Short mmCIF file of N, CA and C in Angstrom, two decimals:
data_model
loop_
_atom_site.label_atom_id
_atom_site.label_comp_id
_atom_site.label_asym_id
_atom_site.label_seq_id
_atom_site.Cartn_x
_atom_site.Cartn_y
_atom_site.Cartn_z
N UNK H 1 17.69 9.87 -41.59
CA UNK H 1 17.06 10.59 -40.50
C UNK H 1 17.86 10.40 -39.20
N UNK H 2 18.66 9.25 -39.41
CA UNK H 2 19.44 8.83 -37.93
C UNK H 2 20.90 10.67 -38.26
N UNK H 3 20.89 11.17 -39.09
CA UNK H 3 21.77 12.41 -38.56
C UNK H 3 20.82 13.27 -38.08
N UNK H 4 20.87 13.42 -36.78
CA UNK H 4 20.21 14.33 -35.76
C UNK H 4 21.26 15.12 -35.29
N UNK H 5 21.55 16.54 -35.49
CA UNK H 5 22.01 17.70 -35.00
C UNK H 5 22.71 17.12 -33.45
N UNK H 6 23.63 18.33 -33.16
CA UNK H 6 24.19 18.22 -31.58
C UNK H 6 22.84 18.99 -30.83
N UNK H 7 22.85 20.12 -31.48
CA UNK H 7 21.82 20.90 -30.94
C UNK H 7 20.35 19.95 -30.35
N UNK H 8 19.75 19.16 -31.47
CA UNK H 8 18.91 18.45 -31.22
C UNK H 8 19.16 17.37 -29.99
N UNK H 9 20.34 16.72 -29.64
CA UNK H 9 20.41 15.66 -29.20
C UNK H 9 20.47 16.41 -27.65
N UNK H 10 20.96 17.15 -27.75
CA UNK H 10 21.04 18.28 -26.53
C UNK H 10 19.42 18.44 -25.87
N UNK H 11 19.07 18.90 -26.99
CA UNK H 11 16.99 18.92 -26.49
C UNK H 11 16.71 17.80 -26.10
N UNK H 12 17.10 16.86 -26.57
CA UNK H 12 16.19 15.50 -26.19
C UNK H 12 16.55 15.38 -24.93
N UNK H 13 18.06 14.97 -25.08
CA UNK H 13 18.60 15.08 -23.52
C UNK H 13 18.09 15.70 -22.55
N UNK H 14 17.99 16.82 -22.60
CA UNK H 14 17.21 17.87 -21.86
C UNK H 14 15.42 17.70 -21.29
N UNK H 15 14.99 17.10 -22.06
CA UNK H 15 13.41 16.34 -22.31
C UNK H 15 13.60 15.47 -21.74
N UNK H 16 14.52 14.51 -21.95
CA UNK H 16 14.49 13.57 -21.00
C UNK H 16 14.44 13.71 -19.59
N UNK H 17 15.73 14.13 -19.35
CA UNK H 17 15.61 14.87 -17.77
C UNK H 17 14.66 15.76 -17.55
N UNK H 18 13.98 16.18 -17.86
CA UNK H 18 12.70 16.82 -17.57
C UNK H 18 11.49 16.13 -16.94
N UNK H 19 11.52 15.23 -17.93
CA UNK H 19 10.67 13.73 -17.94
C UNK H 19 11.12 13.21 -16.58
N UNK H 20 12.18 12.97 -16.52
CA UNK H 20 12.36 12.23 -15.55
C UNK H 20 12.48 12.80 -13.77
N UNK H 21 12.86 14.07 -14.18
CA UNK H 21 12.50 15.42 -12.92
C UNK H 21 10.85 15.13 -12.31
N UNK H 22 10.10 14.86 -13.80
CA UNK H 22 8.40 14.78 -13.44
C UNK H 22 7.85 13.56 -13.06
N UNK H 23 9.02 12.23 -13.35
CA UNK H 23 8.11 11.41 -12.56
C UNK H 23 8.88 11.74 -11.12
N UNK H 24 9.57 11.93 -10.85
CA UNK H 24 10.44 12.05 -9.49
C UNK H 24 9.35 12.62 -8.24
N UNK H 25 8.66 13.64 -9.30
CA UNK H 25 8.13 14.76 -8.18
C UNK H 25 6.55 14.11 -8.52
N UNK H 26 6.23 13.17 -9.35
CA UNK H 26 5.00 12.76 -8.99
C UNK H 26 5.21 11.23 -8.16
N UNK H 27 5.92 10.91 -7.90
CA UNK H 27 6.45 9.87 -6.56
C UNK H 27 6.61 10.37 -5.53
N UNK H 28 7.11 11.48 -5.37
CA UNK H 28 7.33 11.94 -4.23
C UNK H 28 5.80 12.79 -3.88
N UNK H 29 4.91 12.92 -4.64
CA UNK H 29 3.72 13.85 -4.24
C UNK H 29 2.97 12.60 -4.01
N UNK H 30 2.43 11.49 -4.76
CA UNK H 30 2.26 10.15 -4.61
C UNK H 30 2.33 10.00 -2.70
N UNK H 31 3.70 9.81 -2.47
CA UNK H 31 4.02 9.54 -1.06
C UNK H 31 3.27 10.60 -0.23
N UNK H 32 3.41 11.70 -0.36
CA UNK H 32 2.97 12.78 0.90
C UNK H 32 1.66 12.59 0.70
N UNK H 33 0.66 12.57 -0.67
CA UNK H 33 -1.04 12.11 -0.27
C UNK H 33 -1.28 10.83 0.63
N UNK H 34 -0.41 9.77 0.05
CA UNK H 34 -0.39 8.62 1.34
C UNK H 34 -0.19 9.03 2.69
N UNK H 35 0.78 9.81 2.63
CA UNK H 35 1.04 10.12 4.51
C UNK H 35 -0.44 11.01 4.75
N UNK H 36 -1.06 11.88 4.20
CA UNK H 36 -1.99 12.56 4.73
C UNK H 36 -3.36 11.85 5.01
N UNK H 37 -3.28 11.15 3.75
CA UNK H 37 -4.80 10.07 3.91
C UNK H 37 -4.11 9.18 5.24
N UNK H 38 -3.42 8.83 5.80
CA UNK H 38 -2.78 8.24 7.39
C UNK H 38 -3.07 8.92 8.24
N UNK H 39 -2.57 9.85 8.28
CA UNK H 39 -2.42 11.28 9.01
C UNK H 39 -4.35 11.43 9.43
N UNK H 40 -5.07 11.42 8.24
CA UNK H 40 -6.31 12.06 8.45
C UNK H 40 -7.29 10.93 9.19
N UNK H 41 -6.77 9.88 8.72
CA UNK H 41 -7.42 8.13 9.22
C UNK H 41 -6.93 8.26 10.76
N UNK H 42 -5.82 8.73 11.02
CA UNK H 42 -5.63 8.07 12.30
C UNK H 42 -6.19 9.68 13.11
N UNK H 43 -6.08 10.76 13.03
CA UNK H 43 -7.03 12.22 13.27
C UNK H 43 -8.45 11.77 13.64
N UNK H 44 -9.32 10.93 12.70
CA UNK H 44 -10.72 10.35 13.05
C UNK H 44 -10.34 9.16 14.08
N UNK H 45 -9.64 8.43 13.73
CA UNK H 45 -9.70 7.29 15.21
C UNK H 45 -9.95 8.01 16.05
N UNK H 46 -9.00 9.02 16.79
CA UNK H 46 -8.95 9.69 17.79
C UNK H 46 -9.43 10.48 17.99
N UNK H 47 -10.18 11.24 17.11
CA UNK H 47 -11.40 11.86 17.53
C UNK H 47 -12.39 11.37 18.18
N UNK H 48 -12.86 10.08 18.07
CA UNK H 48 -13.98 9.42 18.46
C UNK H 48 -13.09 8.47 19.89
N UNK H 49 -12.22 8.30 20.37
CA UNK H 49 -11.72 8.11 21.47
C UNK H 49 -12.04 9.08 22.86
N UNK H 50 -11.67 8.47 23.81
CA UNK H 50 -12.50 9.57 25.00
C UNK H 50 -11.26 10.39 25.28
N UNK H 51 -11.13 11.44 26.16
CA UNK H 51 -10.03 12.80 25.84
C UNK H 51 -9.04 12.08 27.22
N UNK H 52 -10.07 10.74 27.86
CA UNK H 52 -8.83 10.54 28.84
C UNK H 52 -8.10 9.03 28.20
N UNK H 53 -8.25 8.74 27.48
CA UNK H 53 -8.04 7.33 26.53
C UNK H 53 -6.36 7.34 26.73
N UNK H 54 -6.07 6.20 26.71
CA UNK H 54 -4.25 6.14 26.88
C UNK H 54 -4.04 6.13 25.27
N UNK H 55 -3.02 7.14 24.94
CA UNK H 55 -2.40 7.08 23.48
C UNK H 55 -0.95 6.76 23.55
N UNK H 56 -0.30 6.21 22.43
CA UNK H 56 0.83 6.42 22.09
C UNK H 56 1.19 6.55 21.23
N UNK H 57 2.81 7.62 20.87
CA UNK H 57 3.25 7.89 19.73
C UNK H 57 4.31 7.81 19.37
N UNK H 58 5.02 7.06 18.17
CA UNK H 58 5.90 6.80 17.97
C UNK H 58 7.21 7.95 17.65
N UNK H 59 8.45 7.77 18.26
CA UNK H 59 9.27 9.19 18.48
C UNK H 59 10.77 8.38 18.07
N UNK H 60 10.76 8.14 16.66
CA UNK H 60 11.90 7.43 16.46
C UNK H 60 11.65 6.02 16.60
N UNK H 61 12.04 5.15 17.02
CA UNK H 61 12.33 3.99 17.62
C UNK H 61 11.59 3.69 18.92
N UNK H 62 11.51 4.92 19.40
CA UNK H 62 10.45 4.47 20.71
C UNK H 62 8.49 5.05 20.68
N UNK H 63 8.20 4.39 21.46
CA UNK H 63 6.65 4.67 21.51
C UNK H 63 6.43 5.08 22.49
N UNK H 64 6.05 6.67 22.77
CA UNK H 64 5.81 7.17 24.21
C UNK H 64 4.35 7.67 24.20
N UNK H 65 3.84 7.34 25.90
CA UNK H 65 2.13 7.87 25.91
C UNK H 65 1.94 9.02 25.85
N UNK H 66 1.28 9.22 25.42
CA UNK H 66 1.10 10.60 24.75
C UNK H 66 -0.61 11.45 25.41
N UNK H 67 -1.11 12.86 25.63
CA UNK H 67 -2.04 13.00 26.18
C UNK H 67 -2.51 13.02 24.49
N UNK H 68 -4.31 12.62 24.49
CA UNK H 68 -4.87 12.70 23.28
C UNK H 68 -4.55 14.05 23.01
N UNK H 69 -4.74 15.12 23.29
CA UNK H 69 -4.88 16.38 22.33
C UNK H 69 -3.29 16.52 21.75
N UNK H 70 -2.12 16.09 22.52
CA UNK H 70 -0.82 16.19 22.19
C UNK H 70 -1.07 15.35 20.57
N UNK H 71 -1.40 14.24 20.58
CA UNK H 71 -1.42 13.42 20.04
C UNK H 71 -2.32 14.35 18.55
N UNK H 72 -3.61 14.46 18.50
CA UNK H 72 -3.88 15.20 17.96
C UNK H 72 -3.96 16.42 16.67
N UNK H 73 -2.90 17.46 17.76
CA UNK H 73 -2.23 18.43 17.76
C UNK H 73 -0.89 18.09 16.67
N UNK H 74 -0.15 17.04 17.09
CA UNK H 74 1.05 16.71 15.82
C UNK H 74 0.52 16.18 14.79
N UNK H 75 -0.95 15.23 14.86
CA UNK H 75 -1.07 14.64 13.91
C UNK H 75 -1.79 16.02 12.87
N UNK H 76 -2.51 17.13 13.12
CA UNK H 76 -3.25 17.57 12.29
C UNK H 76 -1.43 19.10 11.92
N UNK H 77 -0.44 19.70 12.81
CA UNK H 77 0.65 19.70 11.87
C UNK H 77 0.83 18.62 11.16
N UNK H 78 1.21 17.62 11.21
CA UNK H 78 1.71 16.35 10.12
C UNK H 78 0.89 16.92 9.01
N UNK H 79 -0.25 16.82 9.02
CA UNK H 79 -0.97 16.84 7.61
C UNK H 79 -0.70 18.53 6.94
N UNK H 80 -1.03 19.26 8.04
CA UNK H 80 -0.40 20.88 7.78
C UNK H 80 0.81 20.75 6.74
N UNK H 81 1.80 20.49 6.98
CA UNK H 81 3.09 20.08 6.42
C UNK H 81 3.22 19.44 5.26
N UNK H 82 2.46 18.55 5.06
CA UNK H 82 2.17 17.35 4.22
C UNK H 82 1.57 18.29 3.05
N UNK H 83 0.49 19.01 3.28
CA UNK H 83 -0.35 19.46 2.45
C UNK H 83 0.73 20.56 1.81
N UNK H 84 1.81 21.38 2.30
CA UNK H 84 2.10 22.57 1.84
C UNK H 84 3.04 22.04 1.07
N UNK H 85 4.25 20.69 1.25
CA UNK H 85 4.63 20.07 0.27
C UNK H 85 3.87 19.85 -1.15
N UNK H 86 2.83 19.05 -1.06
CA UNK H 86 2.20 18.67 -2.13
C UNK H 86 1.94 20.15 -3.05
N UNK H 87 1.52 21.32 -2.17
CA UNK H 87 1.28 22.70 -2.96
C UNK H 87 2.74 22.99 -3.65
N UNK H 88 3.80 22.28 -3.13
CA UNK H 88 5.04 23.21 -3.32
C UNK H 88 5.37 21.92 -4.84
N UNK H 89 5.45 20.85 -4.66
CA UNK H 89 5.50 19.86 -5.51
C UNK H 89 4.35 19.90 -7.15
N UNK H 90 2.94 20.46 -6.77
CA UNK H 90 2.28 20.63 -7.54
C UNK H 90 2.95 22.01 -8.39
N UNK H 91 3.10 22.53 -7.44
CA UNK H 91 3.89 24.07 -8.86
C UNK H 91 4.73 23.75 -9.32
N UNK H 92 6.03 22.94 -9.07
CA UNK H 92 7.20 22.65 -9.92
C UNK H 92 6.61 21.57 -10.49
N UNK H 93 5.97 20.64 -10.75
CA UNK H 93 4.67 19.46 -11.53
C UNK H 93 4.60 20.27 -12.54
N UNK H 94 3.84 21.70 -12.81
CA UNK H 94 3.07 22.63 -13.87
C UNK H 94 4.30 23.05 -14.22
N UNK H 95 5.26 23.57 -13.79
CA UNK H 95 6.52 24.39 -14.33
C UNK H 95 6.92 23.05 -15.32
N UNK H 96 7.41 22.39 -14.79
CA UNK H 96 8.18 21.03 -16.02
C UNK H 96 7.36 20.56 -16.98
N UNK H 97 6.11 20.65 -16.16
CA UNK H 97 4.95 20.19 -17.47
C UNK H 97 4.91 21.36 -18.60
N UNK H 98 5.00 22.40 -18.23
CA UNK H 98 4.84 23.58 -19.30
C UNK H 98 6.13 23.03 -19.76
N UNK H 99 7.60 23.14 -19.12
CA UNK H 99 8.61 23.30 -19.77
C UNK H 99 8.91 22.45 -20.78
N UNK H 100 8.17 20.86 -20.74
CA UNK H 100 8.21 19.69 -21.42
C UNK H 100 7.83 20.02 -22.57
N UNK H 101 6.28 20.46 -22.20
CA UNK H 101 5.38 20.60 -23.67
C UNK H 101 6.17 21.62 -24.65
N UNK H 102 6.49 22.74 -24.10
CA UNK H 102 7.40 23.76 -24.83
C UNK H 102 8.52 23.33 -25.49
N UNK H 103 9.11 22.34 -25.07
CA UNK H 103 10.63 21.94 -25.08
C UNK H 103 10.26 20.38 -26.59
N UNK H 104 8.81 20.23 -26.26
CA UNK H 104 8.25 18.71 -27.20
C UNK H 104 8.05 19.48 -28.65
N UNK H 105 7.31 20.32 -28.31
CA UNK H 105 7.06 21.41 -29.74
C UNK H 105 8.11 21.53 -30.23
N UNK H 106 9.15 21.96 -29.75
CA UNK H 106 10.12 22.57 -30.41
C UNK H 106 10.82 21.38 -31.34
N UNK H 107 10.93 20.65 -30.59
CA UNK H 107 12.07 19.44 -31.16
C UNK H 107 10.44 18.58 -32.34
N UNK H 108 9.54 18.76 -32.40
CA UNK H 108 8.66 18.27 -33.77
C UNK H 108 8.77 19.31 -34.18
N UNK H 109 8.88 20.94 -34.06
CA UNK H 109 8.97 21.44 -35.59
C UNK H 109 9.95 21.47 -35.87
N UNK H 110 11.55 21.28 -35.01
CA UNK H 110 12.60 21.16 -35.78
C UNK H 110 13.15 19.54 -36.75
N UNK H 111 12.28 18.42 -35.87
CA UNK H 111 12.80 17.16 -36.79
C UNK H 111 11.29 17.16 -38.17
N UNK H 112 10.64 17.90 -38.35
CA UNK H 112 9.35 18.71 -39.31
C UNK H 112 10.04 18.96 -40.11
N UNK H 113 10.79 19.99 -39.60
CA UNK H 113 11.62 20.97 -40.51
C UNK H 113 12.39 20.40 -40.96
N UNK H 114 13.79 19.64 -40.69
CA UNK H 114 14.83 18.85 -41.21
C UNK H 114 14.09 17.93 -42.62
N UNK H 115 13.01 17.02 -41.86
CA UNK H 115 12.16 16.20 -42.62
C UNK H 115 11.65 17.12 -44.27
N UNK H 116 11.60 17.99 -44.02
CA UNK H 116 10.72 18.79 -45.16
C UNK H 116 11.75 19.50 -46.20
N UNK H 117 11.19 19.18 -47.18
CA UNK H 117 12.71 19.50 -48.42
C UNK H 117 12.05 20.70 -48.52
N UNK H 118 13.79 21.13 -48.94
CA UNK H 118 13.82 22.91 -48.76
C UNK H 118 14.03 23.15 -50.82
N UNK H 119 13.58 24.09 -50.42
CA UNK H 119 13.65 24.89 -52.10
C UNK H 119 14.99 25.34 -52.30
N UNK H 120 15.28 25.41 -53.54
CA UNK H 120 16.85 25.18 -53.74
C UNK H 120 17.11 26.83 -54.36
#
């Protein structure tokens, strides 16, 4: 059974990197729900702060005061942004996932097939 086709070894290969395309993009979707659940935690702090409250926001390396609604205002884009990633990450998620399952079938009915004695 260890003679497996080029063709076959090619699929696997291919499955693999697939596989591994899908954990990539569920780490990286992983990360952007973390930034939004932040994003949305620190949105409620400051909601319940008074509108003349001293803020600051970090701009690189530095921390500048910021007016609350400024403050606000980037944090609820941040999550804007955040969220349309995860939409864009969730469709290529379903594309590889289809492409996997499609690509898994194939390679069990072809090592099925190899496996299964043929009529002479």
């Amino acid at each position: 059974m260890n003679n497996i086709s080029p063709k076959m070894q090619n699929q696997l290969a291919m499955l693999q990197q697939i596989q591994q395309q899908l954990q990539t993009i569920l780490q990286q979707k992983a990360q952007y729900e973390m930034a939004v659940r932040e994003a949305k935690r620190a949105e409620e702090e400051i909601s319940d702060a008074a509108d003349d409250a001293v803020m600051y926001m970090t701009v690189g390396t530095v921390m500048l005061q910021k007016k609350k609604a400024d403050v606000s205002a980037k944090l609820t884009e941040k999550v804007e942004t955040l969220e349309l990633r995860i939409k864009s990450l969730e469709k290529q998620e379903k594309m590889l996932q289809s492409k996997f399952e499609q690509m898994q079938a194939q390679l069990k009915a072809a090592f099925e097939g190899k496996g299964a004695p043929t009529a002479a």
